[in-house]
CSV table of C-alpha atoms in Angstrom, one decimal:
chain,number,residue,atom,x,y,z
A,22,MET,CA,-0.4,0.0,-0.2
A,23,ARG,CA,2.9,2.7,1.0
A,24,ARG,CA,4.3,2.0,-2.8
A,25,ILE,CA,1.0,2.9,-4.3
A,26,ALA,CA,0.7,6.2,-2.4
A,27,LEU,CA,4.3,7.1,-2.7
A,28,ALA,CA,4.1,6.7,-6.8
A,29,ALA,CA,0.7,8.4,-6.7
A,30,ALA,CA,1.1,10.9,-9.9
A,31,VAL,CA,2.2,8.0,-11.6
A,32,VAL,CA,-0.5,5.9,-10.5
A,33,VAL,CA,-3.4,7.8,-12.2
A,34,VAL,CA,-1.8,6.8,-15.6
A,35,LEU,CA,-0.9,3.5,-14.9
A,36,GLY,CA,-3.7,1.9,-13.1
A,37,GLY,CA,-1.9,0.9,-10.0
A,38,VAL,CA,1.4,0.0,-8.8
A,39,MET,CA,1.7,-3.4,-7.0
A,40,PRO,CA,4.3,-4.3,-4.1
A,41,THR,CA,7.2,-5.9,-4.9
A,42,ALA,CA,8.6,-9.3,-4.2
A,43,GLY,CA,11.7,-10.2,-2.1
A,44,ALA,CA,14.9,-11.0,-3.5
A,45,THR,CA,16.0,-15.1,-3.6
A,46,PHE,CA,19.5,-16.8,-2.6
A,47,PRO,CA,20.6,-20.2,-3.8
A,48,GLY,CA,19.4,-23.2,-2.1
A,49,SER,CA,16.6,-25.9,-1.5
A,50,ASN,CA,12.8,-24.4,-1.9
A,51,GLY,CA,11.2,-24.1,1.4
A,52,ARG,CA,7.7,-22.0,2.4
A,53,ILE,CA,6.4,-19.1,0.3
A,54,ILE,CA,5.7,-15.9,2.3
A,55,PHE,CA,3.3,-13.1,1.4
A,56,ARG,CA,1.1,-11.1,2.6
A,57,ARG,CA,-3.0,-11.2,3.4
A,58,TYR,CA,-5.5,-8.5,3.6
A,59,LEU,CA,-8.0,-9.0,6.4
A,60,ASN,CA,-11.0,-7.4,5.9
A,61,GLU,CA,-12.5,-5.6,2.8
A,62,ALA,CA,-11.1,-2.1,3.1
A,63,GLU,CA,-7.5,-3.6,3.0
A,64,THR,CA,-7.0,-1.4,6.5
A,65,ARG,CA,-5.5,-4.7,7.9
A,66,GLY,CA,-2.7,-6.8,6.8
A,67,ALA,CA,-1.0,-9.7,8.0
A,68,ILE,CA,1.9,-11.9,6.8
A,69,PHE,CA,1.6,-15.5,6.3
A,70,THR,CA,3.8,-18.8,5.0
A,71,ILE,CA,2.6,-21.1,2.8
A,72,LYS,CA,4.4,-24.6,1.7
A,73,PRO,CA,4.6,-24.3,-2.5
A,74,ARG,CA,1.6,-27.1,-2.9
A,75,GLY,CA,-0.5,-24.9,-0.9
A,76,THR,CA,-1.0,-26.7,2.6
A,77,ARG,CA,0.2,-26.0,6.1
A,78,LEU,CA,-0.8,-22.1,5.8
A,79,ARG,CA,0.7,-20.1,9.0
A,80,GLN,CA,0.2,-16.6,10.4
A,81,VAL,CA,3.8,-14.6,11.5
A,82,THR,CA,2.1,-11.1,11.7
A,83,ARG,CA,-1.0,-10.3,13.5
A,84,PRO,CA,-1.4,-6.8,13.3
A,85,ARG,CA,-4.2,-4.2,15.1
A,86,ARG,CA,-6.9,-2.4,12.6
A,87,GLY,CA,-5.4,0.2,10.8
A,88,PHE,CA,-1.9,-1.2,9.9
A,89,VAL,CA,-1.0,-3.4,7.1
A,90,THR,CA,2.0,-5.8,7.0
A,91,THR,CA,3.7,-6.0,3.8
A,92,GLU,CA,6.6,-6.6,1.7
A,93,PRO,CA,8.1,-9.7,3.3
A,94,ASP,CA,11.7,-10.5,2.6
A,95,TRP,CA,13.3,-13.8,3.8
A,96,SER,CA,16.8,-13.8,5.2
A,97,PRO,CA,19.3,-16.3,3.3
A,98,ASN,CA,19.4,-18.7,6.1
A,99,GLY,CA,15.5,-18.5,6.5
A,100,LYS,CA,15.4,-17.3,10.1
A,101,TRP,CA,14.2,-13.9,9.6
A,102,ILE,CA,11.8,-11.8,7.7
A,103,ALA,CA,12.0,-8.4,7.0
A,104,TYR,CA,8.9,-6.5,6.4
A,105,HIS,CA,7.6,-3.0,6.9
A,106,ARG,CA,4.3,-2.1,8.8
A,107,GLU,CA,2.5,1.1,7.3
A,108,GLU,CA,-0.2,3.1,9.0
A,109,VAL,CA,-3.3,3.1,6.9
A,110,GLU,CA,-4.4,6.6,7.9
A,111,THR,CA,-0.9,8.2,8.0
A,112,GLN,CA,0.7,6.5,5.2
A,113,ARG,CA,4.0,5.8,7.2
A,114,SER,CA,5.7,3.1,7.1
A,115,ARG,CA,8.6,1.3,9.3
A,116,LEU,CA,10.9,-1.4,8.6
A,117,PHE,CA,11.1,-4.7,11.2
A,118,LYS,CA,12.4,-8.2,11.4
A,119,ILE,CA,10.4,-11.1,12.9
A,120,ARG,CA,11.8,-14.4,13.3
A,121,ARG,CA,9.7,-16.9,11.3
A,122,ASN,CA,7.5,-18.0,14.0
A,123,GLY,CA,6.2,-14.7,15.0
A,124,SER,CA,8.3,-14.5,17.7
A,125,ASP,CA,11.1,-12.0,18.4
A,126,ARG,CA,10.3,-8.4,16.4
A,127,LYS,CA,12.9,-6.4,16.4
A,128,TYR,CA,12.1,-2.0,15.2
A,129,LEU,CA,14.8,-1.6,11.8
A,130,SER,CA,13.9,2.2,11.6
A,131,GLY,CA,15.8,3.9,14.2
A,132,THR,CA,17.5,5.9,11.7
A,133,CYS,CA,14.0,7.1,10.3
A,134,THR,CA,14.0,10.6,11.8
A,135,GLY,CA,13.9,14.6,11.3
A,136,LYS,CA,12.3,15.1,7.9
A,137,CYS,CA,12.2,11.1,7.2
A,138,LEU,CA,9.1,10.2,6.3
A,139,GLY,CA,9.1,6.4,6.1
A,140,ASP,CA,11.0,3.5,5.3
A,141,SER,CA,9.8,0.3,3.7
A,142,VAL,CA,10.2,-2.6,1.1
A,143,PRO,CA,13.4,-4.5,2.5
A,144,ALA,CA,15.5,-6.6,1.1
A,145,TRP,CA,18.3,-9.0,2.9
A,146,SER,CA,22.2,-8.9,1.3
A,147,PRO,CA,23.1,-12.9,0.1
A,148,THR,CA,25.5,-12.5,3.2
A,149,GLY,CA,22.5,-11.8,5.3
A,150,ASN,CA,24.3,-8.8,7.3
A,151,ARG,CA,22.9,-6.1,5.5
A,152,ILE,CA,19.0,-4.8,4.5
A,153,ALA,CA,18.8,-2.8,1.7
A,154,PHE,CA,15.7,-0.8,1.6
A,155,GLN,CA,13.7,2.6,0.1
A,156,ARG,CA,13.4,5.6,2.0
A,157,GLU,CA,11.2,9.0,1.7
A,158,LEU,CA,13.0,11.7,2.5
A,159,CYS,CA,10.5,14.4,2.0
A,160,SER,CA,7.4,15.4,0.0
A,161,VAL,CA,7.5,18.5,-2.3
A,162,GLY,CA,4.0,19.1,-4.2
A,163,SER,CA,2.6,15.4,-6.1
A,164,ASN,CA,6.5,14.2,-6.3
A,165,ASN,CA,8.2,12.4,-3.2
A,166,LEU,CA,12.1,12.4,-2.8
A,167,GLN,CA,12.4,8.7,-2.8
A,168,ALA,CA,16.2,6.8,-2.5
A,169,ILE,CA,17.4,3.7,-2.3
A,170,TYR,CA,19.4,3.2,1.3
A,171,VAL,CA,21.2,0.2,2.8
A,172,MET,CA,21.9,-0.4,6.6
A,173,ARG,CA,23.5,-3.2,8.8
A,174,ALA,CA,20.8,-5.8,9.5
A,175,ASP,CA,20.3,-4.4,13.5
A,176,GLY,CA,19.2,-0.9,11.6
A,177,THR,CA,22.1,1.0,12.2
A,178,HIS,CA,24.5,2.6,9.9
A,179,ALA,CA,22.2,3.4,7.1
A,180,ARG,CA,23.6,5.3,4.2
A,181,ARG,CA,21.9,6.3,0.9
A,182,VAL,CA,23.2,4.6,-2.4
A,183,THR,CA,20.8,7.1,-4.7
A,184,HIS,CA,20.1,10.2,-5.2
A,185,LYS,CA,22.9,11.3,-2.7
A,186,SER,CA,23.4,14.9,-3.8
A,187,THR,CA,19.6,15.8,-4.2
A,188,THR,CA,17.7,17.4,-1.1
A,189,CYS,CA,14.2,18.4,0.1
A,190,ALA,CA,14.6,21.8,-2.1
A,191,GLY,CA,12.7,21.9,-5.5
A,192,ARG,CA,10.9,19.0,-7.3
A,193,HIS,CA,11.9,15.7,-7.7
A,194,PRO,CA,11.4,14.2,-11.7
A,195,LEU,CA,12.5,10.7,-10.2
A,196,ALA,CA,12.3,8.4,-7.5
A,197,ASP,CA,14.1,5.1,-6.4
A,198,LEU,CA,11.9,2.1,-5.4
A,199,ALA,CA,11.9,-1.4,-4.4
A,200,ALA,CA,16.0,-2.8,-4.4
A,201,GLN,CA,16.7,-6.0,-4.4
A,202,TRP,CA,20.4,-7.7,-4.4
A,203,ALA,CA,22.6,-9.3,-7.0
A,204,PRO,CA,23.3,-12.7,-5.7
A,205,GLY,CA,27.2,-11.8,-5.7
A,206,GLY,CA,26.1,-8.7,-3.3
A,207,LYS,CA,28.1,-6.0,-5.3
A,208,ARG,CA,25.3,-4.5,-7.3
A,209,LEU,CA,21.3,-3.8,-6.9
A,210,ALA,CA,18.7,-3.6,-9.0
A,211,LEU,CA,15.8,-1.0,-8.5
A,212,GLU,CA,12.9,0.8,-9.9
A,213,ARG,CA,12.9,4.3,-11.2
A,214,VAL,CA,9.9,6.2,-11.4
A,215,ASN,CA,9.9,9.1,-13.7
A,216,TYR,CA,7.0,11.4,-13.4
A,217,LYS,CA,7.2,13.3,-16.3
A,218,ARG,CA,7.5,10.1,-18.6
A,219,GLU,CA,4.6,8.3,-16.0
A,220,LYS,CA,6.9,5.5,-16.6
A,221,HIS,CA,9.1,3.2,-14.9
A,222,ALA,CA,12.3,1.4,-15.5
A,223,VAL,CA,14.8,-1.0,-13.9
A,224,PHE,CA,18.5,-0.3,-13.4
A,225,THR,CA,21.2,-1.7,-11.5
A,226,ILE,CA,23.6,0.1,-9.6
A,227,ARG,CA,26.9,-0.7,-7.4
A,228,LEU,CA,26.8,-0.2,-3.3
A,229,ASP,CA,28.3,2.8,-3.9
A,230,GLY,CA,25.9,4.5,-5.9
A,231,THR,CA,28.4,4.4,-9.4
A,232,GLY,CA,27.4,2.4,-12.6
A,233,LEU,CA,24.0,3.1,-12.8
A,234,LYS,CA,22.7,1.0,-15.9
A,235,ARG,CA,19.2,1.4,-17.5
A,236,ILE,CA,18.2,-2.2,-18.6
A,237,THR,CA,14.3,-1.9,-19.2
A,238,PRO,CA,13.1,0.6,-21.8
A,239,TRP,CA,10.8,3.1,-20.5
A,240,ARG,CA,8.1,2.3,-22.7
A,241,ILE,CA,7.7,-1.6,-21.5
A,242,ASP,CA,6.9,0.3,-17.9
A,243,ALA,CA,8.7,-2.2,-16.0
A,244,SER,CA,8.9,-2.4,-12.4
A,245,ARG,CA,9.6,-4.8,-9.2
A,246,PRO,CA,12.9,-6.7,-10.0
A,247,ASP,CA,13.9,-9.7,-8.6
A,248,TRP,CA,17.2,-11.7,-9.2
A,249,SER,CA,17.4,-15.3,-10.3
A,250,PRO,CA,19.6,-17.2,-7.7
A,251,ASP,CA,22.3,-17.7,-10.4
A,252,GLY,CA,22.1,-14.0,-10.9
A,253,ARG,CA,21.9,-14.5,-14.6
A,254,TRP,CA,18.5,-13.4,-14.5
A,255,ILE,CA,16.0,-10.3,-13.6
A,256,ALA,CA,12.5,-10.8,-13.4
A,257,VAL,CA,10.2,-7.9,-14.0
A,258,ALA,CA,6.9,-7.2,-14.0
A,259,SER,CA,5.5,-4.8,-17.1
A,260,GLN,CA,3.0,-3.0,-18.6
A,261,GLU,CA,3.7,-2.5,-22.1
A,262,GLN,CA,0.4,-3.7,-23.8
A,263,SER,CA,-1.9,-1.6,-21.6
A,264,ASP,CA,-2.1,0.5,-18.3
A,265,THR,CA,-4.5,-2.6,-16.9
A,266,ARG,CA,-2.8,-5.7,-18.4
A,267,GLY,CA,0.6,-6.7,-16.5
A,268,ASN,CA,3.1,-9.5,-17.5
A,269,ILE,CA,6.3,-11.1,-15.9
A,270,VAL,CA,9.2,-10.5,-17.9
A,271,LEU,CA,12.7,-11.7,-18.0
A,272,VAL,CA,16.0,-10.1,-18.6
A,273,ARG,CA,19.7,-10.2,-18.7
A,274,PRO,CA,21.4,-8.1,-15.8
A,275,ASP,CA,23.0,-6.5,-19.1
A,276,GLY,CA,19.6,-5.6,-20.4
A,277,SER,CA,19.8,-8.2,-23.1
A,278,ALA,CA,17.6,-11.3,-24.1
A,279,ARG,CA,14.4,-9.9,-23.0
A,280,GLN,CA,11.0,-12.3,-22.8
A,281,ARG,CA,7.5,-12.4,-21.9
A,282,ILE,CA,6.8,-15.2,-19.9
A,283,THR,CA,2.9,-15.0,-19.4
A,284,HIS,CA,0.1,-13.8,-21.4
A,285,SER,CA,-2.5,-12.1,-19.8
A,286,PRO,CA,-5.7,-11.8,-21.2
A,287,GLY,CA,-8.1,-8.8,-20.4
A,288,GLU,CA,-7.7,-6.9,-17.8
A,289,ALA,CA,-5.6,-9.6,-15.8
A,290,LYS,CA,-2.5,-8.4,-14.4
A,291,TRP,CA,0.6,-10.6,-12.7
A,292,TYR,CA,2.6,-8.8,-9.6
A,293,SER,CA,5.2,-9.5,-7.9
A,294,SER,CA,7.6,-12.5,-8.8
A,295,SER,CA,9.8,-14.6,-7.0
A,296,PHE,CA,12.6,-16.8,-8.2
A,297,SER,CA,12.6,-20.1,-6.2
A,298,PRO,CA,15.7,-21.1,-4.2
A,299,ASN,CA,16.6,-23.6,-6.6
A,300,GLY,CA,16.4,-21.3,-9.7
A,301,LYS,CA,13.7,-23.8,-11.7
A,302,LYS,CA,10.0,-22.0,-10.6
A,303,ILE,CA,8.8,-18.6,-9.9
A,304,THR,CA,6.3,-17.6,-7.6
A,305,ALA,CA,4.2,-14.5,-8.0
A,306,ALA,CA,0.3,-13.0,-7.4
A,307,LEU,CA,-2.2,-12.7,-10.2
A,308,SER,CA,-5.3,-10.5,-10.2
A,309,PRO,CA,-7.6,-11.9,-13.3
A,310,GLY,CA,-9.4,-8.6,-13.6
A,311,VAL,CA,-11.0,-5.5,-11.4
A,312,GLY,CA,-13.4,-5.3,-8.5
A,313,GLU,CA,-14.0,-7.9,-6.0
A,314,ALA,CA,-13.3,-10.7,-9.1
A,315,GLY,CA,-10.1,-9.1,-9.4
A,316,ASN,CA,-8.8,-10.3,-5.9
A,317,ALA,CA,-5.0,-11.3,-6.4
A,318,ASP,CA,-4.0,-14.7,-5.7
A,319,VAL,CA,-0.4,-16.2,-5.1
A,320,TYR,CA,0.8,-18.5,-8.2
A,321,VAL,CA,3.5,-20.8,-8.5
A,322,MET,CA,5.1,-21.5,-12.3
A,323,GLY,CA,8.2,-22.5,-14.5
A,324,THR,CA,10.7,-19.9,-15.2
A,325,ASP,CA,9.0,-20.3,-19.0
A,326,GLY,CA,5.7,-19.5,-17.3
A,327,SER,CA,4.4,-23.1,-17.9
A,328,ARG,CA,2.9,-25.4,-15.3
A,329,ARG,CA,0.9,-22.6,-13.9
A,330,ARG,CA,-1.0,-23.5,-10.6
A,331,ASN,CA,-2.6,-21.7,-7.6
A,332,VAL,CA,-0.6,-21.8,-4.2
A,333,THR,CA,-3.7,-19.7,-2.4
A,334,SER,CA,-7.4,-19.3,-3.7
A,335,SER,CA,-8.9,-17.3,-1.0
A,336,GLY,CA,-11.2,-14.2,-1.1
A,337,PRO,CA,-8.6,-11.9,0.0
A,338,TRP,CA,-6.1,-10.0,-2.0
A,339,GLU,CA,-3.0,-11.8,-1.4
A,340,GLY,CA,0.6,-10.5,-2.8
A,341,THR,CA,4.0,-9.8,-2.3
A,342,PRO,CA,5.3,-13.6,-2.4
A,343,ASP,CA,8.9,-14.3,-1.5
A,344,TRP,CA,10.2,-17.8,-1.7
A,345,GLY,CA,12.2,-19.2,0.8
A,346,PRO,CA,14.8,-21.8,1.7
A,347,ARG,CA,14.3,-24.7,3.3
A,348,ARG,CA,15.2,-25.1,7.1
A,349,LYS,CA,15.4,-28.7,8.9
A,350,SER,CA,14.5,-27.1,12.2
A,351,GLN,CA,10.9,-27.5,13.7
A,352,GLU,CA,8.7,-24.6,12.9
A,353,GLU,CA,6.4,-23.2,15.8
A,354,SER,CA,3.3,-21.4,15.7
A,355,PRO,CA,3.6,-17.6,16.1
A,356,ARG,CA,3.2,-16.4,19.8
A,357,HIS,CA,2.7,-12.3,19.6
A,358,PRO,CA,0.4,-10.2,18.1
A,359,LEU,CA,2.0,-7.4,16.4
């Protein structure tokens, strides 16, 4: 929900900007994590995990009414989940991490002070010692200054990666969102909003803010990048055909070999893709249309878009899936309301 509000100037034209999925690291396939709205007004949303076959659903967060916990991202070892919690009324977001059983919640947005309006969309580094995220620094008119940051996994030592020299004065034609780590940990993929073009494109960048490179053309309106575990592909969501239709596209990190793997009919739209840890499958959210009938479910498919099947099929809108690694230790039920 936070990112919809942040890119409001673009949403009117694009027909909505949905949240991201988290990065995937190499390993054996484990549980899929996602966000589910708990009421019709979508003012309360919780994080759940589920097996890829659609069994053994478990609730991780239990937010109060008026709060949405969303954008979950598995740590590389599968022990922690990073996410952001949004207060619906103020649209202010803050970052947290929590154990996979719902215990030991920790606050990570201690450096969001002063003019900082919110932190959202966390992504673990491949080593698990850092987290990338997007920060809304200020709002001027309809354009928000949003930049990518990297911090330690305990929430300290946050530093800006993009828009380093940009201040809150004046207008801000570009916003950077939804960073995801390359498997080698040396580059990030990010989504850039161009308010003038009213389009999105995916870029890659080094951690020191140099080497910014656009890998998708503005015309395909690409967003929500996710690296494959071997680093050879980046999955993005594209609205090239129309503002009301969305598909998943794979592209090489250098921008070559772009290929669409889904073919949405009518007003169906794919969102939020995430590779499986073994790199052989993709999980994504699909909305089949508009209105109540368009509530999204989580799916699993091959990396070529074949063998698609439901993981969830409930009434509420479900999205932001991230595919986690398999763990041998026994999982417990959630302990605390959040």
